[in-house]
Amino acid sequence: VNQRANLIVGHAHELVTCRGPSTGVRGEFALNQLETIADGAVAVVGHEIVAVGSTDRVLADWHAEEYVDARGRLLSPGFVDPHSHLLFSGARYAEYEARVTERARPGIDSGIRYSVNRTRSASDQELVDQAIADLDRMLAHGTTTLEAKTGYGLDASSELRLLRLTAGLRHAIEIAPTFLALHVPPASLSGGRQRFIDQIIEALPEASRFAEYCDVTADPIGFTPDECLQVGEKARALGMRIRVHADQTGDGDGARVAAQLRASGADHLDFTSDQGFRLMAEAGTVATLLPGVTYHMCEMTSRIREGNLVEAEKPFMPLVAKRAIRAGGIVALSTDYNPGTSPTPSMQAVMQLAARLYRLSYAEIWHMCTLNSAVALDRGHDRGSLEVGKRADLLLWNVATHGMAINRFGYNMVDRVWIAGREACRSGATIGRLVM
Ligand SMILES: [Zn+2]
């Protein structure tokens, strides 16, 4: 029987499936088993993968309307990026130079509040145009599904505005919109902290119309466990699933909060305890690590203060990653794309940083950027790996092996991207915007 497929990509030098349980790949042993197929092929009908295997076997069963020759190249699943702050205005390069040189630059507007002021005063069109340009860059680097959270509004009505704009974006990349209900406390809390929490809770029914997720920040510079639980429980009751910014600047009990809320993911986790990682593993909450932040903020680098060397400000992240894995948790990776602490749109950069900064293996990194990050977005059943029945999100690379994609760094190695069976990007250009 020779059936007709819409698309076959065949004769790939190496096909990496990233196959695993739809609930995620856990444990050191399983994370280090990465399935690869030499001379591999994928057949697609409509938006779905119908065959994966050696090219001989796939071509014995299928013929294609469109055949793409992948000789000499790597074929992989698309990346799922489970943490971004997509909508914002204003660049933060001036404060960044002051940070890396340790030279105070008085008068520079900086921090989240700078981004909040710029974002609030930007027009809807400016925010959307910038987001589309960023989505094009993410796509060119291989991202096919993206979580996008608000967060630069801070007060309830500004956050709802960003959420509506996010939910209204149209792009080849599928976007999971998140209402970042609790990010950092606003500068002026007229009426006090509880009044602020109450206002956020009042906005949740409206937010639940547009958002898949509600996000809360359980961190010493964010909100208390009790405040996060108040908001998170209400959001859950409205049908939203939960994400948590946890333990970034200290142990804010964020991992426990995430587990208690049965969060889909908890992210950062620099200061999470072993007990916290265990609770998350038991709850099925994905632990998402963000090496772009570690790198950009120089968090593992010693500093010079008044002529003296001072220790790095954060724990040694290779050890944190190991503890998360050994607790039995589902570990994922993400860009945390945002203007302040991780201005990279590229999951390739994240892979490359995860090896260099977190000392993870190639196999671990591939699982963490595909299937495990799909689980962080509750999509492990239909994407994140090249398997029959899954969405045909494919990357065709300019390198031959999955190891080369991590060993090399500093340039874009993805050549072609298909999302749900349709070609979305070729040679860095989004299809459909080629002639503009
Ligand atoms: Zn974030």
Short mmCIF file of C-alpha atoms and ligand atoms in Angstrom, two decimals:
data_model
loop_
_atom_site.label_atom_id
_atom_site.label_comp_id
_atom_site.label_asym_id
_atom_site.label_seq_id
_atom_site.Cartn_x
_atom_site.Cartn_y
_atom_site.Cartn_z
CA VAL A 1 0.00 0.00 0.00
CA ASN A 2 1.46 3.36 -1.01
CA GLN A 3 -0.47 6.25 0.46
CA ARG A 4 -0.29 9.91 -0.47
CA ALA A 5 1.24 12.41 1.96
CA ASN A 6 1.20 16.17 1.51
CA LEU A 7 4.84 16.50 2.50
CA ILE A 8 7.79 14.20 3.00
CA VAL A 9 11.13 15.45 4.31
CA GLY A 10 13.56 12.64 3.62
CA HIS A 11 17.15 11.47 3.68
CA ALA A 12 17.99 13.63 6.72
CA HIS A 13 21.53 12.91 7.85
CA GLU A 14 20.10 12.66 11.36
CA LEU A 15 16.52 12.85 12.54
CA VAL A 16 16.13 13.56 16.25
CA THR A 17 12.65 12.59 17.48
CA CYS A 18 12.83 13.78 21.13
CA ARG A 19 10.25 11.06 21.75
CA GLY A 20 9.12 10.41 25.32
CA PRO A 21 6.05 10.08 27.54
CA SER A 22 3.45 12.79 26.88
CA THR A 23 3.80 13.69 30.57
CA GLY A 24 7.49 14.54 30.09
CA VAL A 25 10.93 12.95 30.33
CA ARG A 26 12.12 12.58 33.94
CA GLY A 27 15.29 11.33 35.58
CA GLU A 28 18.93 11.37 34.60
CA PHE A 29 18.80 8.06 32.74
CA ALA A 30 15.78 8.78 30.54
CA LEU A 31 16.90 12.36 29.84
CA ASN A 32 20.15 11.00 28.43
CA GLN A 33 18.42 8.58 26.03
CA LEU A 34 17.80 10.66 22.92
CA GLU A 35 16.33 8.81 19.97
CA THR A 36 18.03 9.57 16.66
CA ILE A 37 17.44 7.99 13.24
CA ALA A 38 20.14 7.95 10.57
CA ASP A 39 18.91 8.72 7.04
CA GLY A 40 15.54 9.66 8.54
CA ALA A 41 12.26 10.87 7.08
CA VAL A 42 8.95 12.35 8.21
CA ALA A 43 5.68 12.16 6.28
CA VAL A 44 2.89 14.69 6.87
CA VAL A 45 -0.80 14.69 6.00
CA GLY A 46 -2.60 17.95 6.71
CA HIS A 47 -1.25 19.28 9.98
CA GLU A 48 -0.23 15.89 11.35
CA ILE A 49 2.76 13.56 11.24
CA VAL A 50 1.74 10.21 9.71
CA ALA A 51 5.12 8.45 9.55
CA VAL A 52 8.57 8.78 11.11
CA GLY A 53 11.50 6.44 10.48
CA SER A 54 14.27 5.55 8.10
CA THR A 55 13.76 7.06 4.65
CA ASP A 56 13.55 3.60 3.02
CA ARG A 57 10.71 2.54 5.27
CA VAL A 58 8.78 5.82 5.04
CA LEU A 59 9.05 5.90 1.22
CA ALA A 60 7.90 2.27 1.02
CA ASP A 61 4.56 3.29 2.52
CA TRP A 62 4.15 6.88 1.36
CA HIS A 63 4.59 9.08 -1.68
CA ALA A 64 4.43 12.85 -1.47
CA GLU A 65 2.96 15.84 -3.25
CA GLU A 66 6.00 17.76 -2.03
CA TYR A 67 9.31 16.08 -1.32
CA VAL A 68 12.13 17.95 0.47
CA ASP A 69 15.62 16.50 0.32
CA ALA A 70 17.34 16.82 3.71
CA ARG A 71 20.64 15.19 2.73
CA GLY A 72 23.49 16.31 4.99
CA ARG A 73 21.11 18.01 7.43
CA LEU A 74 19.52 17.57 10.83
CA LEU A 75 15.70 17.28 11.07
CA SER A 76 14.13 17.98 14.49
CA PRO A 77 10.88 18.96 16.19
CA GLY A 78 10.14 22.68 16.58
CA PHE A 79 11.02 24.36 19.85
CA VAL A 80 8.41 25.10 22.48
CA ASP A 81 9.35 28.23 24.44
CA PRO A 82 7.33 28.26 27.69
CA HIS A 83 8.25 31.68 29.17
CA SER A 84 8.32 35.08 27.45
CA HIS A 85 7.29 38.64 28.13
CA LEU A 86 6.43 39.42 24.53
CA LEU A 87 4.72 42.79 24.78
CA PHE A 88 6.82 45.71 25.98
CA SER A 89 8.27 48.97 24.79
CA GLY A 90 11.69 50.53 25.32
CA ALA A 91 15.18 49.06 25.21
CA ARG A 92 17.32 48.69 28.34
CA TYR A 93 20.83 48.79 26.85
CA ALA A 94 21.99 51.87 28.78
CA GLU A 95 21.38 50.37 32.21
CA TYR A 96 22.96 47.15 30.99
CA GLU A 97 26.30 48.79 30.27
CA ALA A 98 26.23 50.37 33.74
CA ARG A 99 25.66 46.90 35.18
CA VAL A 100 28.41 45.04 33.36
CA THR A 101 30.99 47.77 33.91
CA GLU A 102 29.87 48.27 37.56
CA ARG A 103 29.88 52.01 36.91
CA ALA A 104 26.94 53.91 38.27
CA ARG A 105 25.27 56.00 35.60
CA PRO A 106 23.07 58.43 37.55
CA GLY A 107 20.03 59.65 35.70
CA ILE A 108 19.50 56.48 33.66
CA ASP A 109 15.94 55.24 33.77
CA SER A 110 16.12 51.57 34.57
CA GLY A 111 14.42 48.43 35.76
CA ILE A 112 10.97 46.99 35.36
CA ARG A 113 9.40 50.34 36.17
CA TYR A 114 11.15 51.95 33.18
CA SER A 115 9.67 49.24 30.95
CA VAL A 116 6.27 49.77 32.60
CA ASN A 117 6.31 53.52 31.92
CA ARG A 118 7.36 53.05 28.29
CA THR A 119 4.87 50.24 27.72
CA ARG A 120 1.95 52.14 29.23
CA SER A 121 2.65 55.15 26.98
CA ALA A 122 3.18 53.12 23.78
CA SER A 123 0.27 52.80 21.35
CA ASP A 124 -1.43 49.45 20.72
CA GLN A 125 -0.07 49.43 17.17
CA GLU A 126 3.53 50.03 18.30
CA LEU A 127 3.31 47.14 20.77
CA VAL A 128 1.77 44.78 18.23
CA ASP A 129 4.26 45.71 15.47
CA GLN A 130 7.19 45.05 17.77
CA ALA A 131 5.69 41.75 18.93
CA ILE A 132 5.21 40.54 15.34
CA ALA A 133 8.82 41.44 14.51
CA ASP A 134 9.97 39.51 17.60
CA LEU A 135 7.79 36.53 16.68
CA ASP A 136 9.39 36.50 13.22
CA ARG A 137 12.84 36.33 14.88
CA MET A 138 11.76 33.52 17.22
CA LEU A 139 10.34 31.58 14.28
CA ALA A 140 13.53 32.02 12.25
CA HIS A 141 15.45 30.46 15.16
CA GLY A 142 13.06 27.51 15.41
CA THR A 143 10.35 28.38 17.94
CA THR A 144 6.98 26.98 16.86
CA THR A 145 4.94 27.39 20.08
CA LEU A 146 5.35 30.25 22.55
CA GLU A 147 3.96 31.22 25.92
CA ALA A 148 3.54 35.01 26.05
CA LYS A 149 2.82 36.78 29.31
CA THR A 150 1.89 40.31 30.19
CA GLY A 151 3.78 41.98 33.04
CA TYR A 152 4.77 45.50 32.06
CA GLY A 153 1.43 47.00 33.05
CA LEU A 154 1.54 46.15 36.78
CA ASP A 155 -1.92 47.54 37.60
CA ALA A 156 -4.98 45.51 36.70
CA SER A 157 -6.25 47.62 33.80
CA SER A 158 -2.83 47.96 32.13
CA GLU A 159 -2.24 44.22 32.43
CA LEU A 160 -5.66 43.51 30.89
CA ARG A 161 -4.80 45.80 27.97
CA LEU A 162 -1.58 43.86 27.31
CA LEU A 163 -3.46 40.57 27.62
CA ARG A 164 -6.07 41.57 25.02
CA LEU A 165 -3.32 42.64 22.63
CA THR A 166 -1.44 39.37 23.20
CA ALA A 167 -4.54 37.24 22.65
CA GLY A 168 -5.24 39.17 19.44
CA LEU A 169 -1.84 38.52 17.83
CA ARG A 170 -1.97 36.55 14.58
CA HIS A 171 1.20 34.68 13.66
CA ALA A 172 2.34 31.27 12.45
CA ILE A 173 3.73 30.59 15.94
CA GLU A 174 0.97 29.37 18.26
CA ILE A 175 0.79 31.64 21.29
CA ALA A 176 -0.41 30.62 24.75
CA PRO A 177 -1.44 33.91 26.46
CA THR A 178 -0.72 34.36 30.16
CA PHE A 179 -2.08 37.01 32.52
CA LEU A 180 0.83 37.91 34.79
CA ALA A 181 -1.36 38.91 37.71
CA LEU A 182 1.43 39.40 40.25
CA HIS A 183 4.84 40.50 38.90
CA VAL A 184 6.36 43.07 41.26
CA PRO A 185 4.45 45.35 43.63
CA PRO A 186 3.72 48.73 41.98
CA ALA A 187 5.77 51.70 43.28
CA SER A 188 2.79 53.34 44.90
CA LEU A 189 0.28 51.07 46.53
CA SER A 190 -2.54 53.49 47.20
CA GLY A 191 -4.79 51.70 49.64
CA GLY A 192 -2.14 49.21 50.65
CA ARG A 193 -1.08 45.75 49.56
CA GLN A 194 -4.30 43.87 50.20
CA ARG A 195 -6.29 46.47 48.26
CA PHE A 196 -3.92 45.85 45.31
CA ILE A 197 -4.41 42.06 45.57
CA ASP A 198 -8.16 42.59 45.67
CA GLN A 199 -8.05 44.72 42.51
CA ILE A 200 -6.09 42.00 40.71
CA ILE A 201 -8.61 39.38 41.87
CA GLU A 202 -11.44 41.58 40.55
CA ALA A 203 -9.75 41.57 37.12
CA LEU A 204 -9.48 37.77 36.93
CA PRO A 205 -12.91 37.03 35.38
CA GLU A 206 -12.12 39.40 32.50
CA ALA A 207 -8.59 37.95 32.22
CA SER A 208 -9.96 34.41 32.05
CA ARG A 209 -11.74 35.31 28.78
CA PHE A 210 -8.37 35.83 27.04
CA ALA A 211 -5.72 33.95 29.03
CA GLU A 212 -4.87 30.27 29.20
CA TYR A 213 -2.71 30.87 32.25
CA CYS A 214 -2.49 33.09 35.31
CA ASP A 215 1.05 33.75 36.57
CA VAL A 216 2.11 34.84 40.06
CA THR A 217 5.54 35.77 41.43
CA ALA A 218 6.45 34.01 44.68
CA ASP A 219 9.76 35.63 45.47
CA PRO A 220 11.24 37.89 48.15
CA ILE A 221 11.01 40.86 45.73
CA GLY A 222 7.62 39.75 44.45
CA PHE A 223 4.71 38.54 46.56
CA THR A 224 4.21 36.36 49.63
CA PRO A 225 3.03 32.73 49.37
CA ASP A 226 -0.30 33.78 50.86
CA GLU A 227 -0.83 36.56 48.28
CA CYS A 228 0.09 34.18 45.44
CA LEU A 229 -2.27 31.49 46.76
CA GLN A 230 -5.15 33.98 47.08
CA VAL A 231 -4.82 34.99 43.43
CA GLY A 232 -3.89 31.53 42.14
CA GLU A 233 -6.87 29.76 43.77
CA LYS A 234 -9.30 32.33 42.32
CA ALA A 235 -7.73 31.97 38.87
CA ARG A 236 -8.02 28.18 39.04
CA ALA A 237 -11.65 28.44 40.06
CA LEU A 238 -12.21 30.47 36.87
CA GLY A 239 -10.65 27.72 34.74
CA MET A 240 -7.23 29.26 34.22
CA ARG A 241 -4.15 27.11 34.69
CA ILE A 242 -1.26 28.43 36.75
CA ARG A 243 2.35 29.44 36.16
CA VAL A 244 4.71 30.73 38.88
CA HIS A 245 7.81 32.94 38.85
CA ALA A 246 9.51 31.16 41.75
CA ASP A 247 12.50 31.72 44.00
CA GLN A 248 14.52 33.91 41.63
CA THR A 249 16.15 36.21 44.20
CA GLY A 250 15.76 34.02 47.27
CA ASP A 251 13.71 31.08 48.55
CA GLY A 252 10.25 32.63 48.49
CA ASP A 253 8.54 29.27 48.99
CA GLY A 254 7.63 29.53 45.32
CA ALA A 255 8.08 25.84 44.59
CA ARG A 256 5.63 24.91 47.37
CA VAL A 257 3.14 27.52 46.13
CA ALA A 258 3.44 26.13 42.59
CA ALA A 259 2.90 22.55 43.76
CA GLN A 260 -0.06 23.56 45.92
CA LEU A 261 -1.67 25.33 42.95
CA ARG A 262 -0.90 22.33 40.68
CA ALA A 263 0.88 24.83 38.43
CA SER A 264 1.77 23.78 34.88
CA GLY A 265 5.20 25.29 35.37
CA ALA A 266 7.37 27.16 37.86
CA ASP A 267 10.29 29.10 36.44
CA HIS A 268 13.69 30.54 37.55
CA LEU A 269 14.12 28.39 40.74
CA ASP A 270 17.66 29.62 41.48
CA PHE A 271 17.08 29.33 45.26
CA THR A 272 14.60 26.44 45.38
CA SER A 273 15.22 23.83 48.09
CA ASP A 274 15.39 20.06 47.52
CA GLN A 275 12.06 19.78 49.32
CA GLY A 276 10.61 22.37 46.89
CA PHE A 277 11.84 20.44 43.85
CA ARG A 278 10.34 17.23 45.30
CA LEU A 279 6.95 18.87 45.83
CA MET A 280 6.95 20.12 42.24
CA ALA A 281 7.95 16.70 40.92
CA GLU A 282 5.06 15.09 42.81
CA ALA A 283 2.58 17.70 41.57
CA GLY A 284 3.73 17.30 37.94
CA THR A 285 4.77 20.98 37.86
CA VAL A 286 7.49 21.50 35.25
CA ALA A 287 10.68 23.17 36.52
CA THR A 288 11.80 25.64 33.87
CA LEU A 289 15.36 26.95 33.98
CA LEU A 290 16.36 30.17 32.26
CA PRO A 291 20.06 30.25 31.33
CA GLY A 292 19.61 33.43 29.28
CA VAL A 293 19.03 35.30 32.56
CA THR A 294 22.06 33.72 34.24
CA TYR A 295 24.21 34.72 31.28
CA HIS A 296 22.86 38.20 30.62
CA MET A 297 22.84 39.26 34.27
CA CYS A 298 26.35 37.81 34.82
CA GLU A 299 24.90 35.97 37.81
CA MET A 300 27.57 33.26 38.01
CA THR A 301 30.46 35.68 37.43
CA SER A 302 32.54 37.19 40.21
CA ARG A 303 32.46 40.98 40.39
CA ILE A 304 34.79 43.82 41.32
CA ARG A 305 33.57 46.13 44.11
CA GLU A 306 35.86 48.97 45.19
CA GLY A 307 38.87 47.17 43.84
CA ASN A 308 37.99 43.83 45.50
CA LEU A 309 36.80 40.59 43.98
CA VAL A 310 33.37 39.58 45.30
CA GLU A 311 31.63 36.23 44.87
CA ALA A 312 28.98 35.60 42.24
CA GLU A 313 25.51 36.59 43.46
CA LYS A 314 23.70 33.35 42.53
CA PRO A 315 24.10 29.64 43.34
CA PHE A 316 26.15 27.47 40.99
CA MET A 317 23.45 26.62 38.45
CA PRO A 318 24.83 23.26 37.25
CA LEU A 319 24.18 22.02 40.79
CA VAL A 320 20.66 23.51 40.85
CA ALA A 321 19.87 21.80 37.53
CA LYS A 322 21.19 18.47 38.88
CA ARG A 323 19.11 18.80 42.05
CA ALA A 324 15.98 19.53 39.98
CA ILE A 325 16.63 16.44 37.84
CA ARG A 326 17.48 14.18 40.79
CA ALA A 327 14.30 15.20 42.63
CA GLY A 328 12.46 13.39 39.82
CA GLY A 329 11.09 16.55 38.26
CA ILE A 330 10.24 17.43 34.67
CA VAL A 331 12.88 20.01 33.74
CA ALA A 332 12.48 22.40 30.80
CA LEU A 333 14.34 25.38 29.34
CA SER A 334 13.08 28.72 28.06
CA THR A 335 14.29 32.11 26.80
CA ASP A 336 12.34 34.26 29.33
CA TYR A 337 12.46 36.76 26.45
CA ASN A 338 12.22 40.25 28.02
CA PRO A 339 14.03 43.60 27.66
CA GLY A 340 15.68 43.65 31.07
CA THR A 341 17.10 40.31 32.10
CA SER A 342 17.09 38.14 28.95
CA PRO A 343 16.73 39.98 25.66
CA THR A 344 17.21 36.93 23.41
CA PRO A 345 14.37 35.58 21.28
CA SER A 346 16.40 32.47 20.37
CA MET A 347 15.87 28.96 21.77
CA GLN A 348 19.09 28.02 19.96
CA ALA A 349 20.94 30.49 22.18
CA VAL A 350 19.22 28.92 25.21
CA MET A 351 20.42 25.45 24.18
CA GLN A 352 23.94 26.67 23.73
CA LEU A 353 23.94 28.49 27.08
CA ALA A 354 22.45 25.47 28.85
CA ALA A 355 25.49 23.42 27.86
CA ARG A 356 28.06 26.07 28.70
CA LEU A 357 26.55 27.49 31.89
CA TYR A 358 24.46 24.63 33.32
CA ARG A 359 26.69 21.77 32.09
CA LEU A 360 23.74 19.80 30.70
CA SER A 361 24.23 17.08 28.08
CA TYR A 362 23.05 17.47 24.47
CA ALA A 363 20.34 14.83 25.07
CA GLU A 364 19.10 16.56 28.24
CA ILE A 365 18.97 19.92 26.49
CA TRP A 366 17.03 18.62 23.48
CA HIS A 367 14.38 17.02 25.71
CA MET A 368 14.14 20.20 27.78
CA CYS A 369 13.55 22.49 24.77
CA THR A 370 11.00 20.28 23.00
CA LEU A 371 8.85 17.67 24.78
CA ASN A 372 9.40 18.86 28.36
CA SER A 373 8.73 22.48 27.44
CA ALA A 374 5.60 21.31 25.60
CA VAL A 375 4.51 19.63 28.86
CA ALA A 376 5.10 22.98 30.62
CA LEU A 377 2.41 24.34 28.28
CA ASP A 378 0.13 21.30 28.71
CA ARG A 379 0.79 20.32 25.10
CA GLY A 380 2.88 17.18 25.56
CA HIS A 381 0.13 15.09 23.96
CA ASP A 382 0.23 16.82 20.57
CA ARG A 383 3.69 18.34 20.05
CA GLY A 384 7.27 18.52 21.28
CA SER A 385 8.44 15.37 19.46
CA LEU A 386 8.37 13.81 16.01
CA GLU A 387 5.84 11.03 16.49
CA VAL A 388 2.88 9.75 14.51
CA GLY A 389 -0.25 11.70 15.42
CA LYS A 390 1.57 14.81 16.61
CA ARG A 391 1.42 18.26 15.04
CA ALA A 392 3.91 18.52 12.18
CA ASP A 393 6.21 21.20 13.62
CA LEU A 394 9.54 20.55 11.88
CA LEU A 395 12.95 22.21 11.76
CA LEU A 396 15.40 21.58 8.95
CA TRP A 397 18.89 22.62 9.99
CA ASN A 398 22.05 23.80 8.26
CA VAL A 399 24.06 21.41 10.44
CA ALA A 400 24.10 17.60 10.27
CA THR A 401 23.67 16.48 13.90
CA HIS A 402 21.86 17.46 17.11
CA GLY A 403 25.23 17.87 18.82
CA MET A 404 26.49 20.36 16.29
CA ALA A 405 23.44 22.52 16.93
CA ILE A 406 24.72 23.01 20.49
CA ASN A 407 28.46 22.77 20.00
CA ARG A 408 28.48 25.64 17.52
CA PHE A 409 27.17 28.99 18.67
CA GLY A 410 26.56 32.59 17.73
CA TYR A 411 24.66 32.21 14.46
CA ASN A 412 21.31 30.90 13.27
CA MET A 413 21.56 27.25 12.13
CA VAL A 414 17.84 26.70 11.32
CA ASP A 415 17.07 26.89 7.61
CA ARG A 416 13.39 25.91 7.21
CA VAL A 417 10.48 25.73 9.65
CA TRP A 418 7.10 24.01 9.20
CA ILE A 419 4.28 24.59 11.66
CA ALA A 420 1.29 22.23 11.60
CA GLY A 421 2.48 20.96 8.23
CA ARG A 422 2.77 24.34 6.56
CA GLU A 423 6.08 25.95 5.75
CA ALA A 424 6.30 29.04 7.95
CA CYS A 425 9.88 30.25 7.47
CA ARG A 426 12.74 29.78 5.05
CA SER A 427 16.28 31.20 5.36
CA GLY A 428 15.27 33.56 8.14
CA ALA A 429 12.25 35.01 6.31
CA THR A 430 8.67 34.43 7.47
CA ILE A 431 6.62 32.95 4.60
CA GLY A 432 3.91 35.38 3.62
CA ARG A 433 6.00 38.39 4.50
CA LEU A 434 8.71 37.62 1.92
CA VAL A 435 7.61 40.37 -0.42
CA MET A 436 6.96 43.44 1.71
ZN ZN B 1 9.42 36.20 33.56
#
